[in-house]
CSV table of N, CA and C in Angstrom, one decimal:
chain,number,residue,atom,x,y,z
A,1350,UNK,N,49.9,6.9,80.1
A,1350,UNK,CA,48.6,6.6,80.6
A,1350,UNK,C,48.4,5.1,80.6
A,1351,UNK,N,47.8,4.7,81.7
A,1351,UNK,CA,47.8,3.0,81.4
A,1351,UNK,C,46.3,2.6,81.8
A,1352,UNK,N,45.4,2.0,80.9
A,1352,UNK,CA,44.2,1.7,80.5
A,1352,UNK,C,44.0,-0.1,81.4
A,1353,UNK,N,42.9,0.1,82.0
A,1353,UNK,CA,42.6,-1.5,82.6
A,1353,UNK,C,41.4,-1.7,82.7
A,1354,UNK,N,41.6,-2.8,82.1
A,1354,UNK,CA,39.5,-3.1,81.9
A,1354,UNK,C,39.6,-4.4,82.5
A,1355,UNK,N,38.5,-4.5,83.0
A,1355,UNK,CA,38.1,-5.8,84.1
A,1355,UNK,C,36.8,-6.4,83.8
A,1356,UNK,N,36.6,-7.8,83.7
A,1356,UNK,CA,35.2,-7.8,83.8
A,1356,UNK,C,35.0,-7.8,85.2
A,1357,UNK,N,33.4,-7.1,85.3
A,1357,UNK,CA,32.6,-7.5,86.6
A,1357,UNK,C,32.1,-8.7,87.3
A,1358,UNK,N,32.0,-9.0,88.6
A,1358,UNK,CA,31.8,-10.0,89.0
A,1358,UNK,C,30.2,-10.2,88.6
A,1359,UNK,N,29.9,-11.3,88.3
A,1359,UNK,CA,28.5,-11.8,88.0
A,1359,UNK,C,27.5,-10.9,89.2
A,1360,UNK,N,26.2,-10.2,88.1
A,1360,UNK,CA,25.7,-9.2,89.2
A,1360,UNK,C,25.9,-8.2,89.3
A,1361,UNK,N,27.2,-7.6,89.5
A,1361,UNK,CA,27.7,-6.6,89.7
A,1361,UNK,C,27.7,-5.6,88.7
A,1362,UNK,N,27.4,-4.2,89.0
A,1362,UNK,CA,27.0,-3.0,87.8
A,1362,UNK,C,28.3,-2.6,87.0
A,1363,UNK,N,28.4,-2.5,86.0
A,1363,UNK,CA,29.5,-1.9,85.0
A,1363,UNK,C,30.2,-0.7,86.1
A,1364,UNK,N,31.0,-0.4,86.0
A,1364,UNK,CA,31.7,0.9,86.8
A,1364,UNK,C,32.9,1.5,86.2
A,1365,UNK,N,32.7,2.4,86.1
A,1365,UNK,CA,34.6,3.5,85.6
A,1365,UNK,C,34.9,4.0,86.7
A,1366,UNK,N,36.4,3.9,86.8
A,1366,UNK,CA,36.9,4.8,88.1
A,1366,UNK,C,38.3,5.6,86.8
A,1367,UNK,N,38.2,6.2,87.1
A,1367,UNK,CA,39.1,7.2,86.4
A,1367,UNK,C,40.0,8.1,87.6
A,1368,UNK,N,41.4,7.9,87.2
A,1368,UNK,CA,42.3,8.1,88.3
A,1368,UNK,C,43.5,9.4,87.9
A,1369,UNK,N,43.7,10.2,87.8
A,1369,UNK,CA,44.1,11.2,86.9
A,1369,UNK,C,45.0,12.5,88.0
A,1370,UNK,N,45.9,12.9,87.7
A,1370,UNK,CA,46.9,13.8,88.6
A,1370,UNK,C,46.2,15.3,88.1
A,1371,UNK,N,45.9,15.6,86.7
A,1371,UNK,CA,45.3,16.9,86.1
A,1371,UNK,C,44.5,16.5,85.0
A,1372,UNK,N,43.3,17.1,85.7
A,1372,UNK,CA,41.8,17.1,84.6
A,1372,UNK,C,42.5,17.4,83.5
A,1373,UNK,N,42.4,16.6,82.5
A,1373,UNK,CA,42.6,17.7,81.2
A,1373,UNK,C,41.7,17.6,80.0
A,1374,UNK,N,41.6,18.5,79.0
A,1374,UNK,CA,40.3,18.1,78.1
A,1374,UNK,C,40.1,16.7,77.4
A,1375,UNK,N,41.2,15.6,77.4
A,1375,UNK,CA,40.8,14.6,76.9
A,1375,UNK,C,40.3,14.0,78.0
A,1376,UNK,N,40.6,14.3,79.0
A,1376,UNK,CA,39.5,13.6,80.3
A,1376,UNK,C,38.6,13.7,80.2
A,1377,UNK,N,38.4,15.0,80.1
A,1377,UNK,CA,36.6,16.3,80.5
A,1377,UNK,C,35.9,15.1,79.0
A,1378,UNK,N,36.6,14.8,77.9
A,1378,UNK,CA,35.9,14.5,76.9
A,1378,UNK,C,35.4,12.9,76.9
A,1379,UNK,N,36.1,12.1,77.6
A,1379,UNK,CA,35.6,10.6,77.5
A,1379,UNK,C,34.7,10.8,79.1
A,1380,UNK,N,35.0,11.6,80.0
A,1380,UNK,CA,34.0,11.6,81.1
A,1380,UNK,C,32.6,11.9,79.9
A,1381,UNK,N,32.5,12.6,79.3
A,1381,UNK,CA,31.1,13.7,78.8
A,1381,UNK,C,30.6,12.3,78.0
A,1382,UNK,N,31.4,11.5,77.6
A,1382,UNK,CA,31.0,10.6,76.6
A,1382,UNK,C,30.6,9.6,77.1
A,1383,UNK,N,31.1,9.3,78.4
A,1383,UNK,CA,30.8,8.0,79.6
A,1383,UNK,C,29.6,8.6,79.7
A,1384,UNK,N,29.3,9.8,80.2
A,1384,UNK,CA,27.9,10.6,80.6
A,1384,UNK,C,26.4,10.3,80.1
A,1385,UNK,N,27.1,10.4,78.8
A,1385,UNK,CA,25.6,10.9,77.8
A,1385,UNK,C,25.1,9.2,77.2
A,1386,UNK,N,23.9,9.3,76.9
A,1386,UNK,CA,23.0,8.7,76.8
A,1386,UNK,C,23.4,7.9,75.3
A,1387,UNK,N,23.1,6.7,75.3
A,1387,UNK,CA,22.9,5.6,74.2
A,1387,UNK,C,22.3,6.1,73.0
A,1388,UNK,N,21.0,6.3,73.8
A,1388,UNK,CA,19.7,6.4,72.8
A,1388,UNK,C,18.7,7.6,73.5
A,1389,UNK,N,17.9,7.9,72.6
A,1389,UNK,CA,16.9,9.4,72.8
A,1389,UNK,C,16.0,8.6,72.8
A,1390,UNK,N,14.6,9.1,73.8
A,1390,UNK,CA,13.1,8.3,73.4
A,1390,UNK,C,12.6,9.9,72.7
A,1391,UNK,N,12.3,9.6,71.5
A,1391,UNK,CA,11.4,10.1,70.7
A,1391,UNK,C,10.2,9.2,70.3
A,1392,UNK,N,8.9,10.4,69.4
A,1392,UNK,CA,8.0,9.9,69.2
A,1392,UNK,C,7.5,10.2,68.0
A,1393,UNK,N,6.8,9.5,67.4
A,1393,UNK,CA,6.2,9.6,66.3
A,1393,UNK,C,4.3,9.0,66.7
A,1394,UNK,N,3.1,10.5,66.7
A,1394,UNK,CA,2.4,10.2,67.1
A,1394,UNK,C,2.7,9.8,68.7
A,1395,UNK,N,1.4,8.5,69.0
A,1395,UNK,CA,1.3,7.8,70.2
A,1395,UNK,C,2.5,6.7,70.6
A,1396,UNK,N,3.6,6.5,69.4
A,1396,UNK,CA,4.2,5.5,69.8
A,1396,UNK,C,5.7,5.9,69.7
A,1397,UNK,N,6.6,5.3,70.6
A,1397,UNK,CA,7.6,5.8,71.2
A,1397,UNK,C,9.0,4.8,70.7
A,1398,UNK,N,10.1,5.5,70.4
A,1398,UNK,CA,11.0,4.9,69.3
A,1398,UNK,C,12.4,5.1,70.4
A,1399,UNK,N,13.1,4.4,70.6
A,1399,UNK,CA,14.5,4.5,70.9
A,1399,UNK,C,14.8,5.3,69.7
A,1400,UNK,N,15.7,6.2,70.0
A,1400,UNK,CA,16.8,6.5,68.5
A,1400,UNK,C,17.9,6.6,68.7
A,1401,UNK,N,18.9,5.6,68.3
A,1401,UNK,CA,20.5,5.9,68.8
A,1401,UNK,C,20.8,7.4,68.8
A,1402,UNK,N,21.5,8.1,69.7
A,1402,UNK,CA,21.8,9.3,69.6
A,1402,UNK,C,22.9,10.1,68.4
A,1403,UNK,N,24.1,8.8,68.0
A,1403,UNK,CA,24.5,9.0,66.9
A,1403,UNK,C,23.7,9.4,65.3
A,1404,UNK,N,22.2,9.0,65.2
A,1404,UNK,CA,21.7,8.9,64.3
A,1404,UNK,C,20.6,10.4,64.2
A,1405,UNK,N,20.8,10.9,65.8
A,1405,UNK,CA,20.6,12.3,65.3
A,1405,UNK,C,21.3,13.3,64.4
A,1406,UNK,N,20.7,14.1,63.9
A,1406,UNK,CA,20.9,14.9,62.6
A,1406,UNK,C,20.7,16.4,63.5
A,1407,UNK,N,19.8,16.7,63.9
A,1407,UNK,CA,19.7,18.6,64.6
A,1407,UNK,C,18.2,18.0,65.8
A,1408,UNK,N,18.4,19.3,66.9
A,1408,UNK,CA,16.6,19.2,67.4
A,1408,UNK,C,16.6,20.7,67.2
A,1409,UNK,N,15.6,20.8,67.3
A,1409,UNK,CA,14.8,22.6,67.1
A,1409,UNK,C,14.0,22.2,67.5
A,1410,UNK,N,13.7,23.7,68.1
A,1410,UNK,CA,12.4,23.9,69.3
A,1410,UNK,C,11.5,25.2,68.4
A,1411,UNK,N,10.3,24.5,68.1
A,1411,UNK,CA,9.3,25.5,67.5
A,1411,UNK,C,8.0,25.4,68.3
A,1412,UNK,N,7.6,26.9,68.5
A,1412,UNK,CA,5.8,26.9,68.6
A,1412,UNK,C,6.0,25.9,70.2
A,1413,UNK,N,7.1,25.9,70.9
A,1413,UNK,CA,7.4,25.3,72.1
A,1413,UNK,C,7.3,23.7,72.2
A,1414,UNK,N,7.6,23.5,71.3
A,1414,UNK,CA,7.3,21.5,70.8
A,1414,UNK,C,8.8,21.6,70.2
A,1415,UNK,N,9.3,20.0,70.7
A,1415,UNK,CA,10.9,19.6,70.4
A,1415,UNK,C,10.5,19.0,69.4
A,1416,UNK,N,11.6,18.9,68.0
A,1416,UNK,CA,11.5,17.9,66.9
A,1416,UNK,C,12.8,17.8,67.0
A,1417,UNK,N,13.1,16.6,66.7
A,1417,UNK,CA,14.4,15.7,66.6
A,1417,UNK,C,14.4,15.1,64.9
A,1418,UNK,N,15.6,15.6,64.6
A,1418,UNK,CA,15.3,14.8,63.0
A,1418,UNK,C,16.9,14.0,62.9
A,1419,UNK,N,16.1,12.9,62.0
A,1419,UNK,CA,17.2,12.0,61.7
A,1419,UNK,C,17.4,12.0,60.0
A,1420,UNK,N,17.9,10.4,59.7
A,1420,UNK,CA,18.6,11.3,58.3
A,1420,UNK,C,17.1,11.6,57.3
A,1421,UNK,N,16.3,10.6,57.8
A,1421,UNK,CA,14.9,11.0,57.0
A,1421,UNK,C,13.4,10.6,57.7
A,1422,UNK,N,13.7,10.7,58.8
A,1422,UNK,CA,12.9,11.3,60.0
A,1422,UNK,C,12.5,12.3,60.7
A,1423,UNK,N,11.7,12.9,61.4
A,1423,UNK,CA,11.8,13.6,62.2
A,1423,UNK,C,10.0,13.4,63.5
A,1424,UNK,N,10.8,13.6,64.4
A,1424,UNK,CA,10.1,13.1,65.9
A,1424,UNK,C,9.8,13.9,66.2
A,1425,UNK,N,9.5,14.0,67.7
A,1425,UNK,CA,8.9,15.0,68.8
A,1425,UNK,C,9.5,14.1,70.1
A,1426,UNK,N,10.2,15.3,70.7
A,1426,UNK,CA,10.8,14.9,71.9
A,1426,UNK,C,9.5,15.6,73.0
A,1427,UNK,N,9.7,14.4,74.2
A,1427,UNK,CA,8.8,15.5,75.7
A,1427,UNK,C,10.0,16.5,76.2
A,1428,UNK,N,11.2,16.5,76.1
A,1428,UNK,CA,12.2,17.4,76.4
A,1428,UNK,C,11.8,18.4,75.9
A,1429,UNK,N,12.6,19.3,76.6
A,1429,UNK,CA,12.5,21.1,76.2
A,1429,UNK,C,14.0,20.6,75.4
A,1430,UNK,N,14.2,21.4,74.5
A,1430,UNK,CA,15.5,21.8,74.0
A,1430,UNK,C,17.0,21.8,74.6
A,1431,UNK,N,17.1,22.5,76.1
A,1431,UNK,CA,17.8,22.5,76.4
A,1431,UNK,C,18.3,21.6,77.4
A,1432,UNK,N,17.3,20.5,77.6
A,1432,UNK,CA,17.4,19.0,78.2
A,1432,UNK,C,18.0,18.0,77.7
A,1433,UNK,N,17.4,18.0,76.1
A,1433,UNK,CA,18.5,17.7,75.3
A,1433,UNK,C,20.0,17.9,75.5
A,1434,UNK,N,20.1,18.9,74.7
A,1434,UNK,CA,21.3,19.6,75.2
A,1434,UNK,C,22.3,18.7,76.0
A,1435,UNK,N,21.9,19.1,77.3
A,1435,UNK,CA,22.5,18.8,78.7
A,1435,UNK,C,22.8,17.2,78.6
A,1436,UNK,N,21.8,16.2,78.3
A,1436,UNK,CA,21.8,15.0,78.0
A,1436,UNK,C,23.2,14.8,76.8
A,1437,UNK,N,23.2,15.2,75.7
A,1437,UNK,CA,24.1,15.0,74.6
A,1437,UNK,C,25.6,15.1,74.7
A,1438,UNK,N,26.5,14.7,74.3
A,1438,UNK,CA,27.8,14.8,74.3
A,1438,UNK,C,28.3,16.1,73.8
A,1439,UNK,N,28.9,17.3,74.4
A,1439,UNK,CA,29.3,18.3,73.6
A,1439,UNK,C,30.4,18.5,73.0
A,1440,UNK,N,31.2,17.1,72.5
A,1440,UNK,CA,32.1,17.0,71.5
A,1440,UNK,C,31.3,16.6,70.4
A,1441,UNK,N,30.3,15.9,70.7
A,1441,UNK,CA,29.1,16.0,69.1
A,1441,UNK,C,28.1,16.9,69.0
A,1442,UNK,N,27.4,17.8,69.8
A,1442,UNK,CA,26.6,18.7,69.6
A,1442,UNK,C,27.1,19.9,69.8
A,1443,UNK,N,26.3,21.1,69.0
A,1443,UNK,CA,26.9,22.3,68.9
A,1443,UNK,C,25.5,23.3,69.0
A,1444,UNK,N,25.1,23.5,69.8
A,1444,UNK,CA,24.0,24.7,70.0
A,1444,UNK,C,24.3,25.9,68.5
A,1445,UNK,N,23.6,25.8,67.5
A,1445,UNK,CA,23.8,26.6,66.2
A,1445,UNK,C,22.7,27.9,66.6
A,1446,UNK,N,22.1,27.7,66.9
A,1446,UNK,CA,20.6,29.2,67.0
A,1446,UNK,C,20.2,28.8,68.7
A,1447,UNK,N,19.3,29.8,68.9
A,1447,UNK,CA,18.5,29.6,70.0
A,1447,UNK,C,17.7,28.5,69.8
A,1448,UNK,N,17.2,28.2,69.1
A,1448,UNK,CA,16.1,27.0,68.9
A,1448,UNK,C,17.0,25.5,68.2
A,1449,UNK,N,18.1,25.6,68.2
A,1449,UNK,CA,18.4,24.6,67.3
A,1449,UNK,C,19.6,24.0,68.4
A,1450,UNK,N,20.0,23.0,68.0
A,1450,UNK,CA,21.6,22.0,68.4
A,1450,UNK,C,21.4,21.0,67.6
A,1451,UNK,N,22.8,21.1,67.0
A,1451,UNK,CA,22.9,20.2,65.5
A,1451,UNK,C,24.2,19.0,66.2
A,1452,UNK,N,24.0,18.0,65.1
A,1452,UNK,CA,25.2,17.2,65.6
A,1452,UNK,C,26.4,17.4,64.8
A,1453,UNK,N,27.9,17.7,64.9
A,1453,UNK,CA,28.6,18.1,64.3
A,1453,UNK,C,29.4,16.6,63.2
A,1454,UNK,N,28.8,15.8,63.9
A,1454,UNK,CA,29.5,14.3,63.2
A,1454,UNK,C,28.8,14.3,61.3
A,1455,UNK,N,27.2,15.2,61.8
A,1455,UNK,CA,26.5,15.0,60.5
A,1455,UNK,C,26.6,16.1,59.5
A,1456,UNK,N,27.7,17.5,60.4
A,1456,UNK,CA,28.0,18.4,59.3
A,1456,UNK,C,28.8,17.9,58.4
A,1457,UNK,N,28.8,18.4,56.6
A,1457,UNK,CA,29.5,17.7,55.9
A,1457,UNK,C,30.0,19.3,55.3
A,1458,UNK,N,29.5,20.7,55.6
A,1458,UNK,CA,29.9,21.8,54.7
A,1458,UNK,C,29.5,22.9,55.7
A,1459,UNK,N,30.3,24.0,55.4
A,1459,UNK,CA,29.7,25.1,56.2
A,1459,UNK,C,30.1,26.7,55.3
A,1460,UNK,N,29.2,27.3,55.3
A,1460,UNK,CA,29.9,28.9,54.1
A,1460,UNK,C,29.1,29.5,54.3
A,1461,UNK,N,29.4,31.1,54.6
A,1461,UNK,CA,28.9,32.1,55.1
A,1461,UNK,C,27.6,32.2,54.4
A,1462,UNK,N,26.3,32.7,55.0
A,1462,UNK,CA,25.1,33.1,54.5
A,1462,UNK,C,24.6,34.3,54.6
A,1463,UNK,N,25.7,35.6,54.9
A,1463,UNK,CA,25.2,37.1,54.7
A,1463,UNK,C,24.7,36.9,56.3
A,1464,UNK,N,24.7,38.5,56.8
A,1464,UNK,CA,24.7,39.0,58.4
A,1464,UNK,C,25.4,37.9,58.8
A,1465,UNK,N,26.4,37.9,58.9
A,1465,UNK,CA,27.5,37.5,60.2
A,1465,UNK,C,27.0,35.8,60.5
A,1466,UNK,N,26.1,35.1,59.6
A,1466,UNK,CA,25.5,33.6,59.5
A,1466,UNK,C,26.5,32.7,59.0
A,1467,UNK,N,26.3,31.5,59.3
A,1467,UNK,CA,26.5,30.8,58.1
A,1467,UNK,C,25.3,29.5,58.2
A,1468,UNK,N,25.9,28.7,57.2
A,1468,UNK,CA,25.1,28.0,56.5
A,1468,UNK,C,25.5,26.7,56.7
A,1469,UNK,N,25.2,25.6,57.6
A,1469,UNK,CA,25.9,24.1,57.6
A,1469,UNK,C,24.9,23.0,56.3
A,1470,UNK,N,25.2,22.2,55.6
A,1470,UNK,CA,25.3,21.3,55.1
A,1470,UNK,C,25.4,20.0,55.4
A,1471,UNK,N,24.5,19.3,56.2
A,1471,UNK,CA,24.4,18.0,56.7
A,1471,UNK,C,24.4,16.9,56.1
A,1472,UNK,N,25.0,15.6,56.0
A,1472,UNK,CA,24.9,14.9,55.1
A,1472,UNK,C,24.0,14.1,54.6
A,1473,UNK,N,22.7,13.9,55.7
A,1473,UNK,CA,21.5,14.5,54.3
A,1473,UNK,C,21.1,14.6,53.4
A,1474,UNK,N,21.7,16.1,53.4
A,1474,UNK,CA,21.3,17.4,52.0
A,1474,UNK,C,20.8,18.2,52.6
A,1475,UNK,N,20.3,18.3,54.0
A,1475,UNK,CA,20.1,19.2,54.6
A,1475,UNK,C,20.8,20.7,54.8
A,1476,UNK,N,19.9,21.8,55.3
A,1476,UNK,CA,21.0,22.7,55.1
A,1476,UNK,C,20.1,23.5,56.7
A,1477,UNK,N,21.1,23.5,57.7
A,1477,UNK,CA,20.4,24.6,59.0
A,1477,UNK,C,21.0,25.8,58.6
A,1478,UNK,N,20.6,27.1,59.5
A,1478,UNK,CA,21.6,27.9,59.5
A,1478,UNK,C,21.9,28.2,60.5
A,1479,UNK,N,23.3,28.7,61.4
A,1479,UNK,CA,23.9,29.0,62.0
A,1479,UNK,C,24.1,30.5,62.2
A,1480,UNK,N,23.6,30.6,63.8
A,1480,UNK,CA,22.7,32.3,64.1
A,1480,UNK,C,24.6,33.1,64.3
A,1481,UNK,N,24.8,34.1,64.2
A,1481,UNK,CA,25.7,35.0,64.3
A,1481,UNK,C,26.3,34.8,65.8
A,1482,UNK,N,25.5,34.4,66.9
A,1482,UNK,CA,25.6,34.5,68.2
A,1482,UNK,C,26.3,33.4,68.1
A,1483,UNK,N,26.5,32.1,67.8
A,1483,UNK,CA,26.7,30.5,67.7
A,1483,UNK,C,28.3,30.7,67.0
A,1484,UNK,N,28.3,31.6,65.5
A,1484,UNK,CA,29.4,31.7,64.9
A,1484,UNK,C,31.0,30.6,65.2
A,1485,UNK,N,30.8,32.0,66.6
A,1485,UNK,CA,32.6,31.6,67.1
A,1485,UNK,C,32.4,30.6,67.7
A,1486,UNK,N,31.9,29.9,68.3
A,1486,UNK,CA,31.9,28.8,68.9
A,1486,UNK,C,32.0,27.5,67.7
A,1487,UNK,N,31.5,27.6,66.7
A,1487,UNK,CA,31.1,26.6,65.2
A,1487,UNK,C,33.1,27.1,64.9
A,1488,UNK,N,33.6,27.9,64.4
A,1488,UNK,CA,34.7,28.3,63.8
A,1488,UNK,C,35.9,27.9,65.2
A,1489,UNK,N,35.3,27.9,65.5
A,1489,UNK,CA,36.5,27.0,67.2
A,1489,UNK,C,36.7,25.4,66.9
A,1490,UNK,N,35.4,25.0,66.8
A,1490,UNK,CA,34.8,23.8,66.4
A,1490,UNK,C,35.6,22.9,65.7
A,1491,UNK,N,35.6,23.8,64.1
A,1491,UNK,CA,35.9,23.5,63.0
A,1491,UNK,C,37.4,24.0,62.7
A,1492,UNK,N,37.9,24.9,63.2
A,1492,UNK,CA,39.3,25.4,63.2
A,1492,UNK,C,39.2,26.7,61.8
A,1493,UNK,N,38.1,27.7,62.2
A,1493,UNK,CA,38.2,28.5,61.0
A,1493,UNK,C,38.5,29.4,61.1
């Protein structure tokens, strides 16, 4: 594979051209990463916060209101849950419950919690849990 970076002519927008004989997943994975977003606008109250997206920790959707938490934060997104989602890299997020998508960069532990659950460990000290439906997808993830 042979990599070429150019600067742009003064003016001119950043651009990737990606040139490839067969899509393969490390393609699909730096396209998803070209994709997704820098930063999240979250909020706290009336005032509105960039948050690198690396420095998310999980969002969960309660009572129909987004909260986004960081390592000792937590916001309110205007997104629905699954906007998020869509927006995020899905080599770093992992949809764990209906209400939840966690970042997997910030899992540090994961061990079964009884009914077919388990239990992640963020580094934090946080602890989500991981709905039964989510399971196989988390143990694909992680190689379990």
């Amino acid at each position: 594979m042979r990599i070429i970076i150019q600067d742009p002519a003064p003016g001119d927008e950043d651009t990737v051209t990606i040139s490839v004989k067969n899509m393969t997943e490390n393609v699909m994975r730096a396209i998803n990463l070209l994709k997704s977003p820098e930063n999240l606008t979250v909020y706290i109250d009336d005032e509105s916060y960039m948050l690198p997206v690396g420095s998310v920790f999980y969002a969960e959707s309660v009572d129909l209101k987004t909260f986004v938490y960081a390592e000792k934060s937590v916001y309110r997104s205007r997104l629905k849950l699954y906007e998020i989602e869509e927006l995020l890299s899905k080599d770093d997020f992992l949809r764990i419950s209906r209400q939840a998508i966690a970042n997997v960069r910030k899992i540090i532990s994961v061990s079964p919690a009884g009914s077919s659950r388990f239990l992640a460990t963020l580094s934090n000290g946080e602890k989500v849990i991981i709905s039964r439906q989510y399971v196989p997808a988390l143990k694909e993830r992680f190689g379990l």
